[in-house]
mmCIF file of N, CA and C in Angstrom:
data_model
loop_
_atom_site.group_PDB
_atom_site.id
_atom_site.type_symbol
_atom_site.label_atom_id
_atom_site.label_comp_id
_atom_site.label_asym_id
_atom_site.label_seq_id
_atom_site.Cartn_x
_atom_site.Cartn_y
_atom_site.Cartn_z
ATOM 1 N N UNK A 8 26.296 83.041 104.411
ATOM 2 C CA UNK A 8 26.699 84.285 103.800
ATOM 3 C C UNK A 8 25.476 85.012 103.246
ATOM 4 N N UNK A 9 25.436 86.318 103.440
ATOM 5 C CA UNK A 9 24.383 87.152 102.889
ATOM 6 C C UNK A 9 24.881 87.725 101.571
ATOM 7 N N UNK A 10 24.093 87.551 100.538
ATOM 8 C CA UNK A 10 24.444 88.017 99.202
ATOM 9 C C UNK A 10 23.449 89.074 98.754
ATOM 10 N N UNK A 11 23.959 90.195 98.300
ATOM 11 C CA UNK A 11 23.146 91.274 97.766
ATOM 12 C C UNK A 11 23.474 91.453 96.294
ATOM 13 N N UNK A 12 22.456 91.439 95.458
ATOM 14 C CA UNK A 12 22.628 91.559 94.017
ATOM 15 C C UNK A 12 21.851 92.771 93.536
ATOM 16 N N UNK A 13 22.559 93.715 92.929
ATOM 17 C CA UNK A 13 21.973 94.972 92.505
ATOM 18 C C UNK A 13 21.738 94.982 91.002
ATOM 19 N N UNK A 14 20.735 95.741 90.603
ATOM 20 C CA UNK A 14 20.431 95.905 89.195
ATOM 21 C C UNK A 14 19.696 97.225 89.003
ATOM 22 N N UNK A 15 19.576 97.644 87.752
ATOM 23 C CA UNK A 15 18.798 98.818 87.423
ATOM 24 C C UNK A 15 19.592 100.042 87.037
ATOM 25 N N UNK A 16 20.901 99.997 87.174
ATOM 26 C CA UNK A 16 21.708 101.134 86.784
ATOM 27 C C UNK A 16 21.749 101.301 85.278
ATOM 28 N N UNK A 17 22.229 102.453 84.847
ATOM 29 C CA UNK A 17 22.319 102.723 83.431
ATOM 30 C C UNK A 17 22.591 104.177 83.158
ATOM 31 N N UNK A 18 22.391 104.549 81.915
ATOM 32 C CA UNK A 18 22.610 105.915 81.444
ATOM 33 C C UNK A 18 21.267 106.596 81.262
ATOM 34 N N UNK A 19 21.146 107.790 81.801
ATOM 35 C CA UNK A 19 19.899 108.534 81.711
ATOM 36 C C UNK A 19 20.218 110.016 81.566
ATOM 37 N N UNK A 20 19.356 110.742 80.891
ATOM 38 C CA UNK A 20 19.525 112.184 80.763
ATOM 39 C C UNK A 20 19.097 112.897 82.039
ATOM 40 N N UNK A 21 19.665 114.059 82.252
ATOM 41 C CA UNK A 21 19.272 114.870 83.398
ATOM 42 C C UNK A 21 17.761 115.085 83.393
ATOM 43 N N UNK A 22 17.171 114.958 84.565
ATOM 44 C CA UNK A 22 15.736 115.068 84.702
ATOM 45 C C UNK A 22 15.003 113.748 84.588
ATOM 46 N N UNK A 23 15.699 112.711 84.166
ATOM 47 C CA UNK A 23 15.090 111.411 84.011
ATOM 48 C C UNK A 23 15.049 110.624 85.303
ATOM 49 N N UNK A 24 14.624 109.373 85.186
ATOM 50 C CA UNK A 24 14.426 108.524 86.352
ATOM 51 C C UNK A 24 15.021 107.145 86.137
ATOM 52 N N UNK A 25 15.419 106.532 87.228
ATOM 53 C CA UNK A 25 15.847 105.149 87.263
ATOM 54 C C UNK A 25 15.359 104.529 88.559
ATOM 55 N N UNK A 26 15.156 103.226 88.544
ATOM 56 C CA UNK A 26 14.859 102.493 89.757
ATOM 57 C C UNK A 26 15.892 101.396 89.946
ATOM 58 N N UNK A 27 16.606 101.463 91.042
ATOM 59 C CA UNK A 27 17.574 100.446 91.388
ATOM 60 C C UNK A 27 16.923 99.394 92.276
ATOM 61 N N UNK A 28 17.337 98.159 92.091
ATOM 62 C CA UNK A 28 16.838 97.058 92.895
ATOM 63 C C UNK A 28 18.010 96.334 93.537
ATOM 64 N N UNK A 29 17.780 95.803 94.711
ATOM 65 C CA UNK A 29 18.786 95.021 95.414
ATOM 66 C C UNK A 29 18.091 93.820 96.019
ATOM 67 N N UNK A 30 18.401 92.649 95.505
ATOM 68 C CA UNK A 30 17.815 91.412 95.987
ATOM 69 C C UNK A 30 18.774 90.734 96.960
ATOM 70 N N UNK A 31 18.232 90.274 98.062
ATOM 71 C CA UNK A 31 19.038 89.666 99.113
ATOM 72 C C UNK A 31 18.722 88.188 99.256
ATOM 73 N N UNK A 32 19.753 87.415 99.463
ATOM 74 C CA UNK A 32 19.601 86.012 99.822
ATOM 75 C C UNK A 32 20.446 85.739 101.054
ATOM 76 N N UNK A 33 20.068 84.723 101.793
ATOM 77 C CA UNK A 33 20.781 84.382 103.001
ATOM 78 C C UNK A 33 19.854 84.408 104.198
ATOM 79 N N UNK A 34 20.185 85.212 105.186
ATOM 80 C CA UNK A 34 19.372 85.320 106.382
ATOM 81 C C UNK A 34 18.101 86.103 106.111
ATOM 82 N N UNK A 35 17.203 86.075 107.051
ATOM 83 C CA UNK A 35 15.913 86.724 106.895
ATOM 84 C C UNK A 35 16.083 88.197 106.560
ATOM 85 N N UNK A 36 15.485 88.599 105.465
ATOM 86 C CA UNK A 36 15.673 89.941 104.941
ATOM 87 C C UNK A 36 15.201 91.013 105.906
ATOM 88 N N UNK A 37 14.055 90.820 106.510
ATOM 89 C CA UNK A 37 13.445 91.885 107.293
ATOM 90 C C UNK A 37 14.049 92.065 108.677
ATOM 91 N N UNK A 38 15.124 91.375 108.984
ATOM 92 C CA UNK A 38 15.848 91.620 110.221
ATOM 93 C C UNK A 38 16.934 92.673 110.056
ATOM 94 N N UNK A 39 17.133 93.165 108.844
ATOM 95 C CA UNK A 39 18.207 94.103 108.549
ATOM 96 C C UNK A 39 17.665 95.460 108.145
ATOM 97 N N UNK A 40 18.344 96.499 108.604
ATOM 98 C CA UNK A 40 18.202 97.804 107.990
ATOM 99 C C UNK A 40 18.955 97.793 106.658
ATOM 100 N N UNK A 41 18.340 98.348 105.628
ATOM 101 C CA UNK A 41 18.954 98.393 104.311
ATOM 102 C C UNK A 41 19.300 99.827 103.944
ATOM 103 N N UNK A 42 20.436 99.983 103.301
ATOM 104 C CA UNK A 42 20.881 101.302 102.900
ATOM 105 C C UNK A 42 21.390 101.326 101.480
ATOM 106 N N UNK A 43 21.417 102.521 100.916
ATOM 107 C CA UNK A 43 22.032 102.785 99.627
ATOM 108 C C UNK A 43 23.139 103.812 99.817
ATOM 109 N N UNK A 44 24.278 103.521 99.225
ATOM 110 C CA UNK A 44 25.415 104.428 99.205
ATOM 111 C C UNK A 44 25.856 104.624 97.767
ATOM 112 N N UNK A 45 26.645 105.652 97.526
ATOM 113 C CA UNK A 45 27.178 105.864 96.192
ATOM 114 C C UNK A 45 28.608 106.374 96.283
ATOM 115 N N UNK A 46 29.357 106.105 95.217
ATOM 116 C CA UNK A 46 30.755 106.507 95.185
ATOM 117 C C UNK A 46 31.161 106.840 93.758
ATOM 118 N N UNK A 47 31.705 108.026 93.589
ATOM 119 C CA UNK A 47 32.266 108.451 92.321
ATOM 120 C C UNK A 47 33.779 108.282 92.369
ATOM 121 N N UNK A 48 34.427 108.115 91.217
ATOM 122 C CA UNK A 48 35.883 107.952 91.209
ATOM 123 C C UNK A 48 36.589 109.105 91.907
ATOM 124 N N UNK A 49 37.524 108.767 92.783
ATOM 125 C CA UNK A 49 38.271 109.772 93.507
ATOM 126 C C UNK A 49 37.557 110.379 94.689
ATOM 127 N N UNK A 50 36.347 109.938 94.965
ATOM 128 C CA UNK A 50 35.576 110.467 96.080
ATOM 129 C C UNK A 50 35.258 109.362 97.074
ATOM 130 N N UNK A 51 34.953 109.774 98.289
ATOM 131 C CA UNK A 51 34.578 108.821 99.316
ATOM 132 C C UNK A 51 33.159 108.323 99.097
ATOM 133 N N UNK A 52 32.917 107.133 99.575
ATOM 134 C CA UNK A 52 31.573 106.596 99.528
ATOM 135 C C UNK A 52 30.662 107.416 100.445
ATOM 136 N N UNK A 53 29.501 107.785 99.940
ATOM 137 C CA UNK A 53 28.608 108.633 100.706
ATOM 138 C C UNK A 53 27.233 107.994 100.856
ATOM 139 N N UNK A 54 26.609 108.323 101.947
ATOM 140 C CA UNK A 54 25.286 107.830 102.258
ATOM 141 C C UNK A 54 24.249 108.451 101.340
ATOM 142 N N UNK A 55 23.282 107.641 100.925
ATOM 143 C CA UNK A 55 22.186 108.116 100.099
ATOM 144 C C UNK A 55 20.852 107.995 100.833
ATOM 145 N N UNK A 56 20.526 106.788 101.280
ATOM 146 C CA UNK A 56 19.240 106.549 101.924
ATOM 147 C C UNK A 56 19.298 105.256 102.707
ATOM 148 N N UNK A 57 18.405 105.119 103.683
ATOM 149 C CA UNK A 57 18.300 103.893 104.461
ATOM 150 C C UNK A 57 16.858 103.686 104.874
ATOM 151 N N UNK A 58 16.526 102.439 105.167
ATOM 152 C CA UNK A 58 15.173 102.095 105.580
ATOM 153 C C UNK A 58 15.245 100.977 106.608
ATOM 154 N N UNK A 59 14.472 101.102 107.676
ATOM 155 C CA UNK A 59 14.428 100.067 108.692
ATOM 156 C C UNK A 59 13.580 98.895 108.226
ATOM 157 N N UNK A 60 13.678 97.807 108.935
ATOM 158 C CA UNK A 60 13.029 96.574 108.469
ATOM 159 C C UNK A 60 11.507 96.672 108.493
ATOM 160 N N UNK A 61 10.964 97.205 109.541
ATOM 161 C CA UNK A 61 9.523 97.373 109.693
ATOM 162 C C UNK A 61 9.273 98.236 110.904
ATOM 163 N N UNK A 62 8.475 99.266 110.785
ATOM 164 C CA UNK A 62 7.558 99.613 109.685
ATOM 165 C C UNK A 62 8.168 100.316 108.487
ATOM 166 N N UNK A 63 9.478 100.455 108.435
ATOM 167 C CA UNK A 63 10.106 101.061 107.283
ATOM 168 C C UNK A 63 10.358 102.550 107.430
ATOM 169 N N UNK A 64 10.924 102.935 108.546
ATOM 170 C CA UNK A 64 11.319 104.323 108.739
ATOM 171 C C UNK A 64 12.510 104.625 107.840
ATOM 172 N N UNK A 65 12.486 105.779 107.189
ATOM 173 C CA UNK A 65 13.496 106.103 106.186
ATOM 174 C C UNK A 65 14.348 107.284 106.603
ATOM 175 N N UNK A 66 15.525 107.348 105.999
ATOM 176 C CA UNK A 66 16.442 108.454 106.182
ATOM 177 C C UNK A 66 17.098 108.752 104.843
ATOM 178 N N UNK A 67 17.278 110.038 104.515
ATOM 179 C CA UNK A 67 17.834 110.444 103.239
ATOM 180 C C UNK A 67 18.924 111.483 103.412
ATOM 181 N N UNK A 68 19.913 111.414 102.529
ATOM 182 C CA UNK A 68 20.869 112.502 102.431
ATOM 183 C C UNK A 68 20.161 113.754 101.929
ATOM 184 N N UNK A 69 20.607 114.906 102.395
ATOM 185 C CA UNK A 69 19.978 116.157 101.977
ATOM 186 C C UNK A 69 20.021 116.347 100.463
ATOM 187 N N UNK A 70 21.059 115.849 99.826
ATOM 188 C CA UNK A 70 21.238 116.050 98.404
ATOM 189 C C UNK A 70 20.207 115.306 97.553
ATOM 190 N N UNK A 71 19.547 114.297 98.123
ATOM 191 C CA UNK A 71 18.597 113.504 97.352
ATOM 192 C C UNK A 71 17.188 113.573 97.899
ATOM 193 N N UNK A 72 17.002 114.171 99.046
ATOM 194 C CA UNK A 72 15.685 114.228 99.666
ATOM 195 C C UNK A 72 14.697 114.938 98.746
ATOM 196 N N UNK A 73 13.543 114.331 98.577
ATOM 197 C CA UNK A 73 12.537 114.864 97.683
ATOM 198 C C UNK A 73 12.643 114.360 96.268
ATOM 199 N N UNK A 74 13.774 113.764 95.907
ATOM 200 C CA UNK A 74 13.969 113.216 94.567
ATOM 201 C C UNK A 74 14.060 111.693 94.570
ATOM 202 N N UNK A 75 14.666 111.134 95.601
ATOM 203 C CA UNK A 75 14.848 109.692 95.698
ATOM 204 C C UNK A 75 13.904 109.124 96.746
ATOM 205 N N UNK A 76 13.477 107.895 96.530
ATOM 206 C CA UNK A 76 12.637 107.199 97.484
ATOM 207 C C UNK A 76 13.154 105.783 97.678
ATOM 208 N N UNK A 77 13.433 105.420 98.912
ATOM 209 C CA UNK A 77 13.835 104.063 99.229
ATOM 210 C C UNK A 77 12.617 103.299 99.728
ATOM 211 N N UNK A 78 12.520 102.051 99.332
ATOM 212 C CA UNK A 78 11.416 101.208 99.765
ATOM 213 C C UNK A 78 11.895 99.768 99.821
ATOM 214 N N UNK A 79 11.104 98.918 100.446
ATOM 215 C CA UNK A 79 11.473 97.513 100.528
ATOM 216 C C UNK A 79 10.240 96.644 100.440
ATOM 217 N N UNK A 80 10.437 95.479 99.876
ATOM 218 C CA UNK A 80 9.413 94.461 99.806
ATOM 219 C C UNK A 80 9.982 93.258 100.541
ATOM 220 N N UNK A 81 9.593 93.109 101.780
ATOM 221 C CA UNK A 81 10.177 92.055 102.606
ATOM 222 C C UNK A 81 9.830 90.660 102.095
ATOM 223 N N UNK A 82 8.646 90.499 101.535
ATOM 224 C CA UNK A 82 8.261 89.203 101.003
ATOM 225 C C UNK A 82 9.155 88.785 99.845
ATOM 226 N N UNK A 83 9.659 89.752 99.089
ATOM 227 C CA UNK A 83 10.533 89.476 97.956
ATOM 228 C C UNK A 83 12.009 89.636 98.294
ATOM 229 N N UNK A 84 12.311 89.971 99.541
ATOM 230 C CA UNK A 84 13.698 90.195 99.956
ATOM 231 C C UNK A 84 14.407 91.189 99.041
ATOM 232 N N UNK A 85 13.730 92.273 98.747
ATOM 233 C CA UNK A 85 14.249 93.248 97.796
ATOM 234 C C UNK A 85 14.073 94.660 98.335
ATOM 235 N N UNK A 86 15.088 95.476 98.141
ATOM 236 C CA UNK A 86 15.020 96.892 98.462
ATOM 237 C C UNK A 86 15.188 97.682 97.171
ATOM 238 N N UNK A 87 14.509 98.813 97.076
ATOM 239 C CA UNK A 87 14.504 99.619 95.869
ATOM 240 C C UNK A 87 14.967 101.041 96.172
ATOM 241 N N UNK A 88 15.504 101.668 95.159
ATOM 242 C CA UNK A 88 15.784 103.092 95.210
ATOM 243 C C UNK A 88 15.224 103.719 93.941
ATOM 244 N N UNK A 89 14.117 104.409 94.088
ATOM 245 C CA UNK A 89 13.523 105.131 92.973
ATOM 246 C C UNK A 89 14.171 106.502 92.899
ATOM 247 N N UNK A 90 14.780 106.805 91.773
ATOM 248 C CA UNK A 90 15.520 108.043 91.594
ATOM 249 C C UNK A 90 14.839 108.869 90.512
ATOM 250 N N UNK A 91 14.320 110.002 90.897
ATOM 251 C CA UNK A 91 13.666 110.921 89.974
ATOM 252 C C UNK A 91 14.444 112.225 89.894
ATOM 253 N N UNK A 92 14.166 112.991 88.861
ATOM 254 C CA UNK A 92 14.814 114.291 88.669
ATOM 255 C C UNK A 92 16.322 114.177 88.796
ATOM 256 N N UNK A 93 16.885 113.213 88.116
ATOM 257 C CA UNK A 93 18.313 112.946 88.239
ATOM 258 C C UNK A 93 19.151 114.094 87.700
ATOM 259 N N UNK A 94 20.270 114.304 88.358
ATOM 260 C CA UNK A 94 21.207 115.356 88.014
ATOM 261 C C UNK A 94 22.557 114.744 87.663
ATOM 262 N N UNK A 95 23.373 115.438 86.869
ATOM 263 C CA UNK A 95 24.706 114.899 86.571
ATOM 264 C C UNK A 95 25.521 114.591 87.825
ATOM 265 N N UNK A 96 25.339 115.345 88.883
ATOM 266 C CA UNK A 96 26.070 115.088 90.108
ATOM 267 C C UNK A 96 25.629 113.826 90.831
ATOM 268 N N UNK A 97 24.558 113.192 90.366
ATOM 269 C CA UNK A 97 24.159 111.900 90.897
ATOM 270 C C UNK A 97 24.957 110.754 90.290
ATOM 271 N N UNK A 98 25.764 111.033 89.291
ATOM 272 C CA UNK A 98 26.556 109.998 88.642
ATOM 273 C C UNK A 98 27.511 109.353 89.639
ATOM 274 N N UNK A 99 27.432 108.037 89.751
ATOM 275 C CA UNK A 99 28.254 107.299 90.702
ATOM 276 C C UNK A 99 27.947 105.821 90.568
ATOM 277 N N UNK A 100 28.745 105.007 91.221
ATOM 278 C CA UNK A 100 28.402 103.619 91.442
ATOM 279 C C UNK A 100 27.558 103.553 92.701
ATOM 280 N N UNK A 101 26.411 102.934 92.601
ATOM 281 C CA UNK A 101 25.485 102.839 93.718
ATOM 282 C C UNK A 101 25.550 101.446 94.325
ATOM 283 N N UNK A 102 25.655 101.391 95.638
ATOM 284 C CA UNK A 102 25.756 100.145 96.380
ATOM 285 C C UNK A 102 24.597 100.014 97.353
ATOM 286 N N UNK A 103 24.051 98.830 97.445
ATOM 287 C CA UNK A 103 23.138 98.551 98.536
ATOM 288 C C UNK A 103 23.881 97.797 99.620
ATOM 289 N N UNK A 104 23.398 97.922 100.837
ATOM 290 C CA UNK A 104 24.076 97.338 101.972
ATOM 291 C C UNK A 104 23.075 97.005 103.060
ATOM 292 N N UNK A 105 23.447 96.064 103.910
ATOM 293 C CA UNK A 105 22.602 95.616 105.004
ATOM 294 C C UNK A 105 23.313 95.830 106.326
ATOM 295 N N UNK A 106 22.580 96.340 107.284
ATOM 296 C CA UNK A 106 23.111 96.627 108.603
ATOM 297 C C UNK A 106 22.288 95.945 109.678
ATOM 298 N N UNK A 107 22.937 95.555 110.747
ATOM 299 C CA UNK A 107 22.251 94.963 111.884
ATOM 300 C C UNK A 107 21.876 95.992 112.940
ATOM 301 N N UNK A 108 22.265 97.246 112.744
ATOM 302 C CA UNK A 108 21.842 98.312 113.643
ATOM 303 C C UNK A 108 20.491 98.833 113.190
ATOM 304 N N UNK A 109 19.851 99.607 114.039
ATOM 305 C CA UNK A 109 18.501 100.080 113.724
ATOM 306 C C UNK A 109 18.489 100.902 112.442
ATOM 307 N N UNK A 110 19.329 101.928 112.394
ATOM 308 C CA UNK A 110 19.484 102.734 111.194
ATOM 309 C C UNK A 110 20.790 103.503 111.335
ATOM 310 N N UNK A 111 21.461 103.730 110.215
ATOM 311 C CA UNK A 111 22.746 104.400 110.249
ATOM 312 C C UNK A 111 23.042 105.041 108.907
ATOM 313 N N UNK A 112 23.794 106.134 108.950
ATOM 314 C CA UNK A 112 24.326 106.784 107.765
ATOM 315 C C UNK A 112 25.803 106.467 107.559
ATOM 316 N N UNK A 113 26.369 105.642 108.417
ATOM 317 C CA UNK A 113 27.790 105.330 108.357
ATOM 318 C C UNK A 113 28.018 104.016 107.615
ATOM 319 N N UNK A 114 28.905 104.047 106.644
ATOM 320 C CA UNK A 114 29.220 102.843 105.895
ATOM 321 C C UNK A 114 29.778 101.745 106.797
ATOM 322 N N UNK A 115 30.498 102.120 107.837
ATOM 323 C CA UNK A 115 31.094 101.135 108.732
ATOM 324 C C UNK A 115 30.049 100.321 109.482
ATOM 325 N N UNK A 116 28.843 100.817 109.578
ATOM 326 C CA UNK A 116 27.784 100.100 110.274
ATOM 327 C C UNK A 116 27.094 99.059 109.410
ATOM 328 N N UNK A 117 27.451 98.999 108.136
ATOM 329 C CA UNK A 117 26.820 98.068 107.215
ATOM 330 C C UNK A 117 27.730 96.869 106.989
ATOM 331 N N UNK A 118 27.196 95.711 107.286
ATOM 332 C CA UNK A 118 27.987 94.492 107.304
ATOM 333 C C UNK A 118 28.085 93.820 105.944
ATOM 334 N N UNK A 119 27.034 93.899 105.154
ATOM 335 C CA UNK A 119 26.973 93.215 103.868
ATOM 336 C C UNK A 119 26.751 94.220 102.754
ATOM 337 N N UNK A 120 27.437 93.994 101.634
ATOM 338 C CA UNK A 120 27.415 94.934 100.522
ATOM 339 C C UNK A 120 27.196 94.238 99.199
ATOM 340 N N UNK A 121 26.480 94.906 98.321
ATOM 341 C CA UNK A 121 26.360 94.442 96.960
ATOM 342 C C UNK A 121 27.565 94.848 96.136
ATOM 343 N N UNK A 122 27.561 94.436 94.883
ATOM 344 C CA UNK A 122 28.702 94.677 94.002
ATOM 345 C C UNK A 122 28.694 96.070 93.389
ATOM 346 N N UNK A 123 27.593 96.757 93.465
ATOM 347 C CA UNK A 123 27.471 98.084 92.899
ATOM 348 C C UNK A 123 26.891 98.069 91.497
ATOM 349 N N UNK A 124 26.193 99.131 91.156
ATOM 350 C CA UNK A 124 25.657 99.310 89.815
ATOM 351 C C UNK A 124 25.881 100.753 89.388
ATOM 352 N N UNK A 125 26.326 100.928 88.159
ATOM 353 C CA UNK A 125 26.703 102.248 87.669
ATOM 354 C C UNK A 125 25.480 103.044 87.255
ATOM 355 N N UNK A 126 25.410 104.267 87.729
ATOM 356 C CA UNK A 126 24.401 105.226 87.304
ATOM 357 C C UNK A 126 25.124 106.414 86.696
ATOM 358 N N UNK A 127 24.797 106.730 85.458
ATOM 359 C CA UNK A 127 25.410 107.856 84.769
ATOM 360 C C UNK A 127 24.306 108.785 84.281
ATOM 361 N N UNK A 128 24.396 110.038 84.663
ATOM 362 C CA UNK A 128 23.408 111.039 84.289
ATOM 363 C C UNK A 128 24.089 112.058 83.400
ATOM 364 N N UNK A 129 23.610 112.188 82.193
ATOM 365 C CA UNK A 129 24.186 113.112 81.230
ATOM 366 C C UNK A 129 23.402 114.410 81.207
ATOM 367 N N UNK A 130 24.099 115.494 80.902
ATOM 368 C CA UNK A 130 23.452 116.790 80.797
ATOM 369 C C UNK A 130 23.065 117.097 79.366
#
């Protein structure tokens, strides 16, 4: 079983920053594309960012491009989401996920999921 454990969520004022971490155990980390998704109550889960295993090609939702940065440390089996210039509309539960496809923005393509971490941005 592949286990993803997320951390780093919290409460931050608009314009502030947070860094989310997702540590993976199980199969070899760098064989998976890693993604971040988010979901607010009453809304569908939406794509945020993804990164391939190596050399680390990235993809971002338009709403976060230029503000968020996804990265990975394969030696530590950890993927990160650095979130800068946070806005109240970024408030959601953030999930990391692992996919066996090259890269995808579709939640259905991600086989393994973390438990989620709450990010709340106040105005």
